[in-house]
Amino acid sequence: MRELNMVKAINDALDVMLAVDPDVLIFGQDVGYFGGVFRATDGLQARHGQKRCFDTPIAESGIIATAIGMGAQGLRPVPEIQFADYILPAFDQLVSEAARLRYRSGGEFWAPITVRSPYGGGIFGGQTHSQSPEAIFAHITGLKTVIPSTPYDAKGLLIAAIECDDPVIYLEPKRLYNGPFDGHHDRQLATWAGHPGARVPEGRYTVPLGKAAIVRPGDDVTVLAYGTMVHVALAAVEETGIDAEVVDLRSIVPLDIETIVASANKTGRCVIVHEASRFGGFGGELSSLIQERCFYGLEVPIERVAGWDTPYPHAFEWDYFPGPGRVASALRRVMEND
Amino acid sequence: MRELNMVKAINDALDVMLAVDPDVLIFGQDVGYFGGVFRATDGLQARHGQKRCFDTPIAESGIIATAIGMGAQGLRPVPEIQFADYILPAFDQLVSEAARLRYRSGGEFWAPITVRSPYGGGIFGGQTHSQSPEAIFAHITGLKTVIPSTPYDAKGLLIAAIECDDPVIYLEPKRLYNGPFDGHHDRQLATWAGHPGARVPEGRYTVPLGKAAIVRPGDDVTVLAYGTMVHVALAAVEETGIDAEVVDLRSIVPLDIETIVASANKTGRCVIVHEASRFGGFGGELSSLIQERCFYGLEVPIERVAGWDTPYPHAFEWDYFPGPGRVASALRRVMEND
Amino acid sequence: MANRPPLEFHVPEPPARPGQSASFSHLVVPEAGLVRRPDALASAAEMRDLPFELIRVLDGEGRAVGPWDPHLAPEFLRRGLRAMLLTRVFDDRLFRVHRQGKTSFYMKSTGEEAIGAAQSLVLEPQDMCFPTYRVMSWLHARGYPLVDMVHQIFSNARDPLRGRQLPILFSARDYGFYSLSGNLGTRYGHAVGWAMASAYRQTDSLALAYTGEGSTAEGDFHESLTFASVYRAPAILCITNNQWAISSFAGLAGTRDSTFAARAIGYGLPGLRVDGNDFLAVASATRWAAERARANKGATLIEFFTYRAAGHSTSDDPTRYRPGDEAEHWPLGDPIERLKQHLIALDEWDEDRHAALTSELEAEVRAALREGEAIGTLGRSKPPLSEMFEGVFAEPDWRLIEQRVEAGA
Amino acid sequence: MANRPPLEFHVPEPPARPGQSASFSHLVVPEAGLVRRPDALASAAEMRDLPFELIRVLDGEGRAVGPWDPHLAPEFLRRGLRAMLLTRVFDDRLFRVHRQGKTSFYMKSTGEEAIGAAQSLVLEPQDMCFPTYRVMSWLHARGYPLVDMVHQIFSNARDPLRGRQLPILFSARDYGFYSLSGNLGTRYGHAVGWAMASAYRQTDSLALAYTGEGSTAEGDFHESLTFASVYRAPAILCITNNQWAISSFAGLAGTRDSTFAARAIGYGLPGLRVDGNDFLAVASATRWAAERARANKGATLIEFFTYRAAGHSTSDDPTRYRPGDEAEHWPLGDPIERLKQHLIALDEWDEDRHAALTSELEAEVRAALREGEAIGTLGRSKPPLSEMFEGVFAEPDWRLIEQRVEAGA
Ligand SMILES: Cc1ncc(C[n+]2csc(CCOP(=O)(O)OP(=O)(O)O)c2C)c(N)n1
Ligand SMILES: Cc1ncc(C[n+]2csc(CCOP(=O)(O)OP(=O)(O)O)c2C)c(N)n1
Ligand SMILES: [Mg+2]
Ligand SMILES: [Mg+2]
C-alpha cells in the first residue's frame, strides 16, 4: 500500500470528502490558491474549484461564524485556522455558538463543522506558533477534540470528524507532518517512509472518534499520550526497556475511558504526557479519572510529564518540550517507587 | 464593626482604591452613571468623576485591549465584564496579550489589570448568565485567578488584585452578592447580616493572593471549594455531621498548595467541589496535585462534585447546581469506603 | 511642546440624564419623502450619500409620500398592524406575568414593533432571520403559536426548547427564526455564512441579521461585514438603533460625527438609514435590499432609527439613567399609531375596528397564557430531567450517560 | 421566485496569478499634489472625500508639490534616507543569515521602509508606536543598536528579550517601540488604551498603531476604532496596505468598491489615503494627524498605499501565488529611490554620497553581525535557562520555583 506523510494524508482526506460530499467546503487563510502554509490543502482548489476550497479574510472569529451559519443550513464546512494559537480570537464562537447551538435550539439547528488547526511545538515557532490548547476545548460541553498521531489515523479521524454532526476541533501535531518525531531533535530525523502508520488506503475510510489505540501493549505501566507525544513516549519506553503499555488517545472528547481504565487496572502505574503546560492541562482530567476509577489498583502515584508553566519560549525549545529524557525519568520513577 | 454584603464590599474596595491611587480607573458596560447592573460601581462616578469610572462600548475584547494599553503606560485599570460568560470574546486579549506581555517583552511592558466579572449560577440566568469559566484561566500561564467567598475577602482580595502587577481575573460569585447562599434554594434565604465574613473594615486592607482559608477545621475529610461552593460545602458538612476540614481556596492561581497538602495529609480523604462542569474542570488539577503529593496518605479516592457535562440549563437550575445534597452524598461516600 | 494645551480625556455623555429635561434636539428629523431611491442594482460607490439621510415614507398626516413609498395593499398593512399590536399586547401581558413571579425574565420590543413585523411580511418563507431579542414581531407576523411562546417562557413540560434556554430566546426554524442566545453579536456572522450557503447551494434563502446599535461595537459585527462584502453574500444586515443599550446611549458605540449606516461605506456596501417607526419605510428598504441580494449584488446594511420606549428588560428601571419622560419627546412617534393613522387616512381602518382588534388580541394572549399556565409556570412544570442530558451532542457519550444515571434522570 | 436567476457564490481573486501577466491597471494613480489639505482641526464630517483620494507629494521628477508638501529640511530628509537604506541593507543581510541556518525566522520590510522611517522621525521621543513586523525602519530611524537586534534575532545570551521571543518580534520601550508578537491585530487596541492613558495622565505621549491591510479584518481593528472614536483618543491609526497578506490579495479584506481609509467614515474619524512609498507624503500626513491629536481632536485613520516587494517571510516563496515580475509593475516606485531622486533634485545629495552611505551601512551591519555571531547564533548561545522561568509573573510562584529545580536551571 502507498505511504503518505501526515500532511498528504490530511490532504487526501479532504480530497476524498470534497469528491464524495458536495456539502463539504474548505476555507481559511491561504488555503485556496496557495494550498495552505503547511500545504494541507495543496491542489484542492485546482481539482475541486474555487467555490469548494477558498481563501478567507484574516478574521478567525468570522471564519468560525461563517462555518456555523453554513453548517446550520446543512453544509459540512471544514475551516482551517492557520495555527492553533490563532483559534483564540474565535474561542467565543466555538464555545458560545458552535458548542451550544444544538442544545439551546432544542435540536433545530446544529453546527457540523470540523475546525482543522496545526498545533504544538518543536519547530522553533516561538510563543505564538507552538501552543497546545486542547485542555480548554476539552472543558467545553458540546465540543469534540481529536488529535491524530499517524497519517493513517489522520485521514481516518478527519473523515470521521467531517461526517460527525457535532463541532469537532481537529488538532494536527505539526511536528508530525513530515515524520514520526520522537523528541530526539539532535539525531537524524525519521520520515514517515517505512512507518506502518504511514500506509494510507485510497478512498474513504474512518477511524471512529472516541476509540484509543494501544500502540504498544505492555504490562508494567500505562502511558497515556496523544499527538507528537505518542512518538516521544514510544522512544522513552524503548530506551528504558520498561514494558509499558502506550495508549494513543486519538480523541480526548469523546474519551475512550474503557481502554484507559482497563490498562491502568492492569498495570497499576500510570504516566501521562502532553506538550501543553501542566497546570490545568488535560493531564489533570486524565489523572483524576484514573484515580477515581482505579484507586485501589494503583501502586504508585500517577505522574504527569508536560510543558512547564511558562509561555512557550523560543530559545529554550528543547528545554520546554517534554522530550524522551523527561518521559524516561518519569517511567523509571514509577517503576522504582515499588 | 459595620457589616456589608458582598456587592457593597466590592464597591467599597473600588472606592478606596480610587481614593488612594490616581492610577486606578474603572470602566465597563453600564458601570458609570448607572453603577453597574449588579450595582458594584454604584456611586463611584458621582464621587470620583466621570474620568475615573465610566461606561464603555459593548466590546469585551476592546475593553481588555484598552485596559492593557493603559496598564502598559502605568495605570491600574479595573475593567468589568458584565457577566463572566461574556469574557470569552476577550479571551484572546487575556491569553495572548495580558498574560504574555511581561514575558515576551523581557519585562519592558506588563499589564497590571484586574478584570472583575460576576460568575456562576443559581440565579435562573440560563446558559449565558451562569457559567463558571475559572478552569480555562487557570491553565493560562501568566494569569492569576481569584474568587472570594465573603464580603471581607472580596474587599481584601480585590485590593490585593488591583495592587498586584500581574493580570488578575477576579471572579465574583454573583449568587453570594446578597447572602451566603448554601444551595438550599427552597429554604428561607440568609442575608449577610450577622455573618462574621460580612464584617468589613473601613479603608485599605488586603487579603493576600495565594493564601487559602481553613473556614472549618476538621480531621476526617478535606473539602476544597471556592466561591459559592464554600457555603454549600459548609452546609453539607453541617448536615452530615462529618468532621470535615473545609478549605476555601480564595485564589486558584496562585494556589495555596501547602495548605491543601497539609490538610489532605491530615485527613486522607478529599472532596473537591465546583460549579463548573466536571470534565476538564479545575477539580481535575486539584485532584491530581493531591494524588501526586499525598498518594500514600490517601485512604479513599478523591471525589469531585461539580456541574454536569452539559450547558447550563434554565429549567434544571437546581438539578445542575451542585447543591448540599450532592456534596453530602460525596462526603458520606468517602467516609463509608473505609 | 511647552506651549501645547494639555491632552484631555474625553468621556461622552448622553444629552440628558434623570432630573434633566429630555431632549432630542441633536437629532435632525427630515421631512418624509425627500430621500432619493437609487436603482437597487446600482453600484454601492454611487450611494455614499444615503447613510447620512433618513428614509421616511409616512408624513405627519399619515400619508405615504416620496420614491420609497412601497405601495402596499391595505390587506398587507392590516396584517402588519395586527402583528405589531399583537407584539405589544403580548409583551405587556408577559411583562406582568414576570412581575407575578411566574417566570425568570422578560424583554419587551415596545416602540420597535414595525421592524420585525414589516421585514417578516416582506421577506419570503424560505428566508431566515437571525434575530435579537427585540424583534419578536417577526414571529408574531408569521403566526408562531402564542402558546408555544408561553410554554417556552415558562420553561414548562411543553417548552419547545426543552427547558434549556432563558425565556424569549426562541428558536423557530419553520418560521425563519434562527436560535437566539443571551450573548450579543455572535449570530451576525452566522447570517453571512447562511447566506453564503444559500448562494453555494442555490437555495434562494436570504439571510436577515439583526443587531442592536450598542452591539455593533463587538468585533463580530465588523468581521461579518467583511465576509459579506468579500463573498457578496445575499444578506440584509440590520442595525436597530433604539438609542439605548441598557443605560448607555447610542453615542457610546462610536458614531459621533457619523451614522451607523455609514459603516457600510468602508466595506463598499450600500448603507440605508431608515425611520424604524415607519412601517412603510421599513418594508420598502427591506424590499430594495432583498431585490439587490437576490440579483447577486450582495449585502445591504440598514440602520433602523427607532427608540426603545420601555426598559431594557425586567431587570432594569430606565428612570435611573434617562429622563422619565424621554419617550414622550421621541420625535418619530409610535409605529403602531402611525400605521393605524395611515390606514385610517386610506379609509381602510377606523377606531372601532382598532378597538375590536385590540380586544381580540388580548383575548388570544389570555387564552394562550391560560393554556400555558395549565401546564405550569417556571418551576411548577418542566420537561423530563433527561432533557438536561440530551442535545449536548447528536449522541450522548459515556459521561452524559453516567451522569444521567447519577442524577436519577 | 421562478423567474429569478439562481444565486451565485462569489469568491474573489486577485487580478493576476503566476503565469498570468502582472497588472495594476485596476489602480488609479493620480498625479502628485492634487489632493486638498484641510485644516488639521476641522470636523471629520467635512473630510469624507479624502479617503477616496491618494495623497502624494513627490512627482515623477522628484519634486515636492502641492498643499501636503511638508517642507522638510534636507538634513531631515537625509536622516530618513539613511534609516530606509539601513533597513534595506539590514534586511537583505539578515535574510541571508537565516538561509545560512543561523536563526529560525526573518521578515523583510522591502518597499515599505518609508512608513516607519518617516513616522519615527516626525513623531516625538515620548510618543509610542505599536508596530507590526513590517515597520522596522522605525527602530532604525531612532538609532536602536543593530547589535541588539542581532542578539535578539539569534536568541543568544545577550538577547534583550531573554530568548523568549521569535526573531524580530522586538520590544524597545526607550525607542517608542511597543512589544511585538506573532498574533495579528491585538495591539491596535493597546495603542488606543495607551493614548487614553496619555490623555488621562496628560503625558503628551501619542500612540501610533500599525496593522497590515489583511489584518484589518480582525474584530480588534473595529473595536479599536470604536474606542478611539468614543474617547477621542490621541492616536494615529495606520493601515499599511501592501497589497498582500501572505498569498491573499488586499481585496480579501473587504474593500471592493471602497478603500481602507474609508473605514474611518463610519466612526466619524478623518481617513487619509497616502502614497506610502512617498517619504514626504507619509511625513506630512503623520504631522497633520499628530497636530490634530495633540489638539484634542482625536484619532486619524491613515491608509498607506504601498507594496510588499519581497516575500512574506523566510517561510514562503511569493512566486507561488503572484506573478514573479509583479513588483516591477508596481506603479508607485521604490521609496528609497524616490527620496534619493528628490534629494538629488534639491541638490542635497548625489550618487557618490549614496554609494558611500550604502557601503558605510553595509559595514555597520557586518560589524553588528560579527559581534552577534561572536556571542552565538541560534542554539549556539542562549540566555541562562533560569530565564525561561522568569517574567511569567512579577514574582514566580511555587510551580515555577519547583519546575526550575526540576529542569535543573
Ligand atoms: C457579549 C455580551 N456582552 C454584554 C452583554 C450584556 N448586555 C445584554 S443586552 C446589552 C445591551 C445591548 O444593547 P443594544 O445592542 O443596543 O440592543 P438593545 O437592547 O438596545 O436592543 C448588554 C450590554 C451580553 N448579553 N453579551
Ligand atoms: C491572529 C492571527 N491570524 C493569522 C496569522 C497568520 N499570519 C501571519 S502574517 C499573516 C498575513 C498578514 O497580512 P497583513 O496584515 O496584510 O500584513 P503584511 O504581512 O502584509 O505586512 C497571516 C495570515 C497570525 N499571525 N495571527
Ligand atoms: Mg439599543
Ligand atoms: Mg499586507
PDB file of N, CA, C and O in Angstrom, chain C residues 152-192:
ATOM      1  N   GLN C 152     -42.446  28.188  26.327  1.00  0.00           N
ATOM      2  CA  GLN C 152     -41.000  28.446  26.393  1.00  0.00           C
ATOM      3  C   GLN C 152     -40.697  29.422  27.519  1.00  0.00           C
ATOM      4  O   GLN C 152     -39.750  29.224  28.280  1.00  0.00           O
ATOM      5  N   ILE C 153     -41.504  30.444  27.636  1.00  0.00           N
ATOM      6  CA  ILE C 153     -41.250  31.463  28.667  1.00  0.00           C
ATOM      7  C   ILE C 153     -41.385  30.857  30.071  1.00  0.00           C
ATOM      8  O   ILE C 153     -40.699  31.276  31.002  1.00  0.00           O
ATOM      9  N   PHE C 154     -42.230  29.845  30.191  1.00  0.00           N
ATOM     10  CA  PHE C 154     -42.382  29.165  31.481  1.00  0.00           C
ATOM     11  C   PHE C 154     -41.407  27.997  31.645  1.00  0.00           C
ATOM     12  O   PHE C 154     -41.378  27.365  32.695  1.00  0.00           O
ATOM     13  N   SER C 155     -40.638  27.694  30.628  1.00  0.00           N
ATOM     14  CA  SER C 155     -39.765  26.504  30.657  1.00  0.00           C
ATOM     15  C   SER C 155     -40.533  25.289  31.170  1.00  0.00           C
ATOM     16  O   SER C 155     -40.009  24.518  31.969  1.00  0.00           O
ATOM     17  N   ASN C 156     -41.766  25.136  30.736  1.00  0.00           N
ATOM     18  CA  ASN C 156     -42.571  24.035  31.274  1.00  0.00           C
ATOM     19  C   ASN C 156     -42.456  22.768  30.416  1.00  0.00           C
ATOM     20  O   ASN C 156     -41.646  22.719  29.486  1.00  0.00           O
ATOM     21  N   ALA C 157     -43.242  21.791  30.760  1.00  0.00           N
ATOM     22  CA  ALA C 157     -43.102  20.482  30.121  1.00  0.00           C
ATOM     23  C   ALA C 157     -43.322  20.532  28.610  1.00  0.00           C
ATOM     24  O   ALA C 157     -42.849  19.670  27.884  1.00  0.00           O
ATOM     25  N   ARG C 158     -44.031  21.545  28.122  1.00  0.00           N
ATOM     26  CA  ARG C 158     -44.273  21.657  26.684  1.00  0.00           C
ATOM     27  C   ARG C 158     -43.300  22.592  25.983  1.00  0.00           C
ATOM     28  O   ARG C 158     -43.446  22.853  24.788  1.00  0.00           O
ATOM     29  N   ASP C 159     -42.353  23.127  26.727  1.00  0.00           N
ATOM     30  CA  ASP C 159     -41.374  24.077  26.141  1.00  0.00           C
ATOM     31  C   ASP C 159     -40.715  23.461  24.910  1.00  0.00           C
ATOM     32  O   ASP C 159     -40.050  22.433  25.014  1.00  0.00           O
ATOM     33  N   PRO C 160     -40.874  24.089  23.752  1.00  0.00           N
ATOM     34  CA  PRO C 160     -40.226  23.514  22.551  1.00  0.00           C
ATOM     35  C   PRO C 160     -38.703  23.474  22.663  1.00  0.00           C
ATOM     36  O   PRO C 160     -38.065  22.692  21.962  1.00  0.00           O
ATOM     37  N   LEU C 161     -38.137  24.294  23.531  1.00  0.00           N
ATOM     38  CA  LEU C 161     -36.674  24.273  23.701  1.00  0.00           C
ATOM     39  C   LEU C 161     -36.269  23.411  24.897  1.00  0.00           C
ATOM     40  O   LEU C 161     -35.135  23.512  25.377  1.00  0.00           O
ATOM     41  N   ARG C 162     -37.176  22.582  25.374  1.00  0.00           N
ATOM     42  CA  ARG C 162     -36.874  21.548  26.370  1.00  0.00           C
ATOM     43  C   ARG C 162     -36.286  22.104  27.672  1.00  0.00           C
ATOM     44  O   ARG C 162     -35.432  21.468  28.298  1.00  0.00           O
ATOM     45  N   GLY C 163     -36.690  23.302  28.048  1.00  0.00           N
ATOM     46  CA  GLY C 163     -36.256  23.855  29.337  1.00  0.00           C
ATOM     47  C   GLY C 163     -34.830  24.327  29.363  1.00  0.00           C
ATOM     48  O   GLY C 163     -34.295  24.674  30.408  1.00  0.00           O
ATOM     49  N   ARG C 164     -34.190  24.360  28.201  1.00  0.00           N
ATOM     50  CA  ARG C 164     -32.750  24.630  28.206  1.00  0.00           C
ATOM     51  C   ARG C 164     -32.394  26.093  28.060  1.00  0.00           C
ATOM     52  O   ARG C 164     -31.231  26.460  28.231  1.00  0.00           O
ATOM     53  N   GLN C 165     -33.358  26.928  27.699  1.00  0.00           N
ATOM     54  CA  GLN C 165     -32.989  28.288  27.324  1.00  0.00           C
ATOM     55  C   GLN C 165     -33.791  29.324  28.118  1.00  0.00           C
ATOM     56  O   GLN C 165     -34.927  29.081  28.518  1.00  0.00           O
ATOM     57  N   LEU C 166     -33.153  30.466  28.339  1.00  0.00           N
ATOM     58  CA  LEU C 166     -33.781  31.595  29.030  1.00  0.00           C
ATOM     59  C   LEU C 166     -35.056  32.018  28.277  1.00  0.00           C
ATOM     60  O   LEU C 166     -35.107  31.928  27.055  1.00  0.00           O
ATOM     61  N   PRO C 167     -36.072  32.523  29.008  1.00  0.00           N
ATOM     62  CA  PRO C 167     -37.291  32.981  28.345  1.00  0.00           C
ATOM     63  C   PRO C 167     -37.018  33.935  27.184  1.00  0.00           C
ATOM     64  O   PRO C 167     -36.103  34.759  27.255  1.00  0.00           O
ATOM     65  N   ILE C 168     -37.817  33.797  26.175  1.00  0.00           N
ATOM     66  CA  ILE C 168     -37.850  34.553  24.915  1.00  0.00           C
ATOM     67  C   ILE C 168     -36.656  34.331  23.990  1.00  0.00           C
ATOM     68  O   ILE C 168     -36.629  34.875  22.890  1.00  0.00           O
ATOM     69  N   LEU C 169     -35.693  33.525  24.410  1.00  0.00           N
ATOM     70  CA  LEU C 169     -34.582  33.249  23.486  1.00  0.00           C
ATOM     71  C   LEU C 169     -34.994  32.070  22.596  1.00  0.00           C
ATOM     72  O   LEU C 169     -34.390  31.001  22.604  1.00  0.00           O
ATOM     73  N   PHE C 170     -36.029  32.338  21.801  1.00  0.00           N
ATOM     74  CA  PHE C 170     -36.659  31.312  20.976  1.00  0.00           C
ATOM     75  C   PHE C 170     -35.755  30.784  19.864  1.00  0.00           C
ATOM     76  O   PHE C 170     -34.738  31.387  19.518  1.00  0.00           O
ATOM     77  N   SER C 171     -36.195  29.685  19.311  1.00  0.00           N
ATOM     78  CA  SER C 171     -35.667  29.155  18.060  1.00  0.00           C
ATOM     79  C   SER C 171     -36.875  28.623  17.327  1.00  0.00           C
ATOM     80  O   SER C 171     -37.695  27.929  17.931  1.00  0.00           O
ATOM     81  N   ALA C 172     -37.045  28.968  16.073  1.00  0.00           N
ATOM     82  CA  ALA C 172     -38.261  28.555  15.357  1.00  0.00           C
ATOM     83  C   ALA C 172     -37.935  28.431  13.879  1.00  0.00           C
ATOM     84  O   ALA C 172     -38.249  29.297  13.066  1.00  0.00           O
ATOM     85  N   ARG C 173     -37.271  27.352  13.564  1.00  0.00           N
ATOM     86  CA  ARG C 173     -36.758  27.165  12.207  1.00  0.00           C
ATOM     87  C   ARG C 173     -37.842  27.287  11.142  1.00  0.00           C
ATOM     88  O   ARG C 173     -37.635  27.921  10.117  1.00  0.00           O
ATOM     89  N   ASP C 174     -38.993  26.694  11.409  1.00  0.00           N
ATOM     90  CA  ASP C 174     -40.057  26.709  10.400  1.00  0.00           C
ATOM     91  C   ASP C 174     -40.630  28.100  10.179  1.00  0.00           C
ATOM     92  O   ASP C 174     -41.362  28.326   9.219  1.00  0.00           O
ATOM     93  N   TYR C 175     -40.322  29.000  11.069  1.00  0.00           N
ATOM     94  CA  TYR C 175     -40.822  30.369  10.939  1.00  0.00           C
ATOM     95  C   TYR C 175     -39.694  31.321  10.536  1.00  0.00           C
ATOM     96  O   TYR C 175     -39.797  32.525  10.685  1.00  0.00           O
ATOM     97  N   GLY C 176     -38.605  30.740  10.059  1.00  0.00           N
ATOM     98  CA  GLY C 176     -37.488  31.564   9.599  1.00  0.00           C
ATOM     99  C   GLY C 176     -36.819  32.330  10.729  1.00  0.00           C
ATOM    100  O   GLY C 176     -36.358  33.453  10.528  1.00  0.00           O
ATOM    101  N   PHE C 177     -36.747  31.707  11.890  1.00  0.00           N
ATOM    102  CA  PHE C 177     -36.255  32.410  13.073  1.00  0.00           C
ATOM    103  C   PHE C 177     -35.145  31.568  13.695  1.00  0.00           C
ATOM    104  O   PHE C 177     -35.401  30.521  14.297  1.00  0.00           O
ATOM    105  N   TYR C 178     -33.920  32.038  13.544  1.00  0.00           N
ATOM    106  CA  TYR C 178     -32.741  31.287  14.000  1.00  0.00           C
ATOM    107  C   TYR C 178     -32.633  31.338  15.523  1.00  0.00           C
ATOM    108  O   TYR C 178     -33.096  32.286  16.156  1.00  0.00           O
ATOM    109  N   SER C 179     -31.961  30.370  16.058  1.00  0.00           N
ATOM    110  CA  SER C 179     -31.779  30.238  17.510  1.00  0.00           C
ATOM    111  C   SER C 179     -31.149  31.479  18.153  1.00  0.00           C
ATOM    112  O   SER C 179     -30.033  31.868  17.830  1.00  0.00           O
ATOM    113  N   LEU C 180     -31.887  32.057  19.091  1.00  0.00           N
ATOM    114  CA  LEU C 180     -31.375  33.205  19.848  1.00  0.00           C
ATOM    115  C   LEU C 180     -30.496  32.741  21.008  1.00  0.00           C
ATOM    116  O   LEU C 180     -30.609  31.620  21.474  1.00  0.00           O
ATOM    117  N   SER C 181     -29.669  33.647  21.479  1.00  0.00           N
ATOM    118  CA  SER C 181     -28.893  33.352  22.677  1.00  0.00           C
ATOM    119  C   SER C 181     -28.621  34.653  23.420  1.00  0.00           C
ATOM    120  O   SER C 181     -28.772  35.737  22.857  1.00  0.00           O
ATOM    121  N   GLY C 182     -28.228  34.540  24.671  1.00  0.00           N
ATOM    122  CA  GLY C 182     -28.063  35.738  25.501  1.00  0.00           C
ATOM    123  C   GLY C 182     -26.838  36.561  25.176  1.00  0.00           C
ATOM    124  O   GLY C 182     -26.787  37.753  25.485  1.00  0.00           O
ATOM    125  N   ASN C 183     -25.855  35.943  24.568  1.00  0.00           N
ATOM    126  CA  ASN C 183     -24.639  36.697  24.236  1.00  0.00           C
ATOM    127  C   ASN C 183     -24.866  37.483  22.946  1.00  0.00           C
ATOM    128  O   ASN C 183     -25.460  36.981  22.004  1.00  0.00           O
ATOM    129  N   LEU C 184     -24.367  38.695  22.930  1.00  0.00           N
ATOM    130  CA  LEU C 184     -24.678  39.631  21.846  1.00  0.00           C
ATOM    131  C   LEU C 184     -23.738  39.473  20.657  1.00  0.00           C
ATOM    132  O   LEU C 184     -22.554  39.194  20.821  1.00  0.00           O
ATOM    133  N   GLY C 185     -24.287  39.710  19.489  1.00  0.00           N
ATOM    134  CA  GLY C 185     -23.443  39.954  18.320  1.00  0.00           C
ATOM    135  C   GLY C 185     -22.985  38.753  17.543  1.00  0.00           C
ATOM    136  O   GLY C 185     -22.661  38.870  16.358  1.00  0.00           O
ATOM    137  N   THR C 186     -22.947  37.587  18.168  1.00  0.00           N
ATOM    138  CA  THR C 186     -22.305  36.427  17.550  1.00  0.00           C
ATOM    139  C   THR C 186     -23.061  35.837  16.369  1.00  0.00           C
ATOM    140  O   THR C 186     -22.465  35.118  15.578  1.00  0.00           O
ATOM    141  N   ARG C 187     -24.341  36.066  16.261  1.00  0.00           N
ATOM    142  CA  ARG C 187     -25.095  35.439  15.181  1.00  0.00           C
ATOM    143  C   ARG C 187     -25.071  36.247  13.882  1.00  0.00           C
ATOM    144  O   ARG C 187     -25.536  35.776  12.854  1.00  0.00           O
ATOM    145  N   TYR C 188     -24.572  37.463  13.952  1.00  0.00           N
ATOM    146  CA  TYR C 188     -24.485  38.282  12.726  1.00  0.00           C
ATOM    147  C   TYR C 188     -23.680  37.549  11.661  1.00  0.00           C
ATOM    148  O   TYR C 188     -24.048  37.507  10.499  1.00  0.00           O
ATOM    149  N   GLY C 189     -22.588  36.956  12.088  1.00  0.00           N
ATOM    150  CA  GLY C 189     -21.745  36.208  11.148  1.00  0.00           C
ATOM    151  C   GLY C 189     -22.377  34.900  10.697  1.00  0.00           C
ATOM    152  O   GLY C 189     -22.081  34.419   9.598  1.00  0.00           O
ATOM    153  N   HIS C 190     -23.246  34.315  11.528  1.00  0.00           N
ATOM    154  CA  HIS C 190     -23.939  33.108  11.085  1.00  0.00           C
ATOM    155  C   HIS C 190     -24.838  33.450   9.905  1.00  0.00           C
ATOM    156  O   HIS C 190     -24.994  32.650   8.977  1.00  0.00           O
ATOM    157  N   ALA C 191     -25.440  34.634   9.980  1.00  0.00           N
ATOM    158  CA  ALA C 191     -26.310  35.060   8.882  1.00  0.00           C
ATOM    159  C   ALA C 191     -25.517  35.130   7.582  1.00  0.00           C
ATOM    160  O   ALA C 191     -25.985  34.691   6.527  1.00  0.00           O
ATOM    161  N   VAL C 192     -24.312  35.660   7.675  1.00  0.00           N
ATOM    162  CA  VAL C 192     -23.490  35.780   6.471  1.00  0.00           C
ATOM    163  C   VAL C 192     -23.122  34.380   5.962  1.00  0.00           C
ATOM    164  O   VAL C 192     -23.182  34.096   4.765  1.00  0.00           O
TER     165      VAL C 192
END
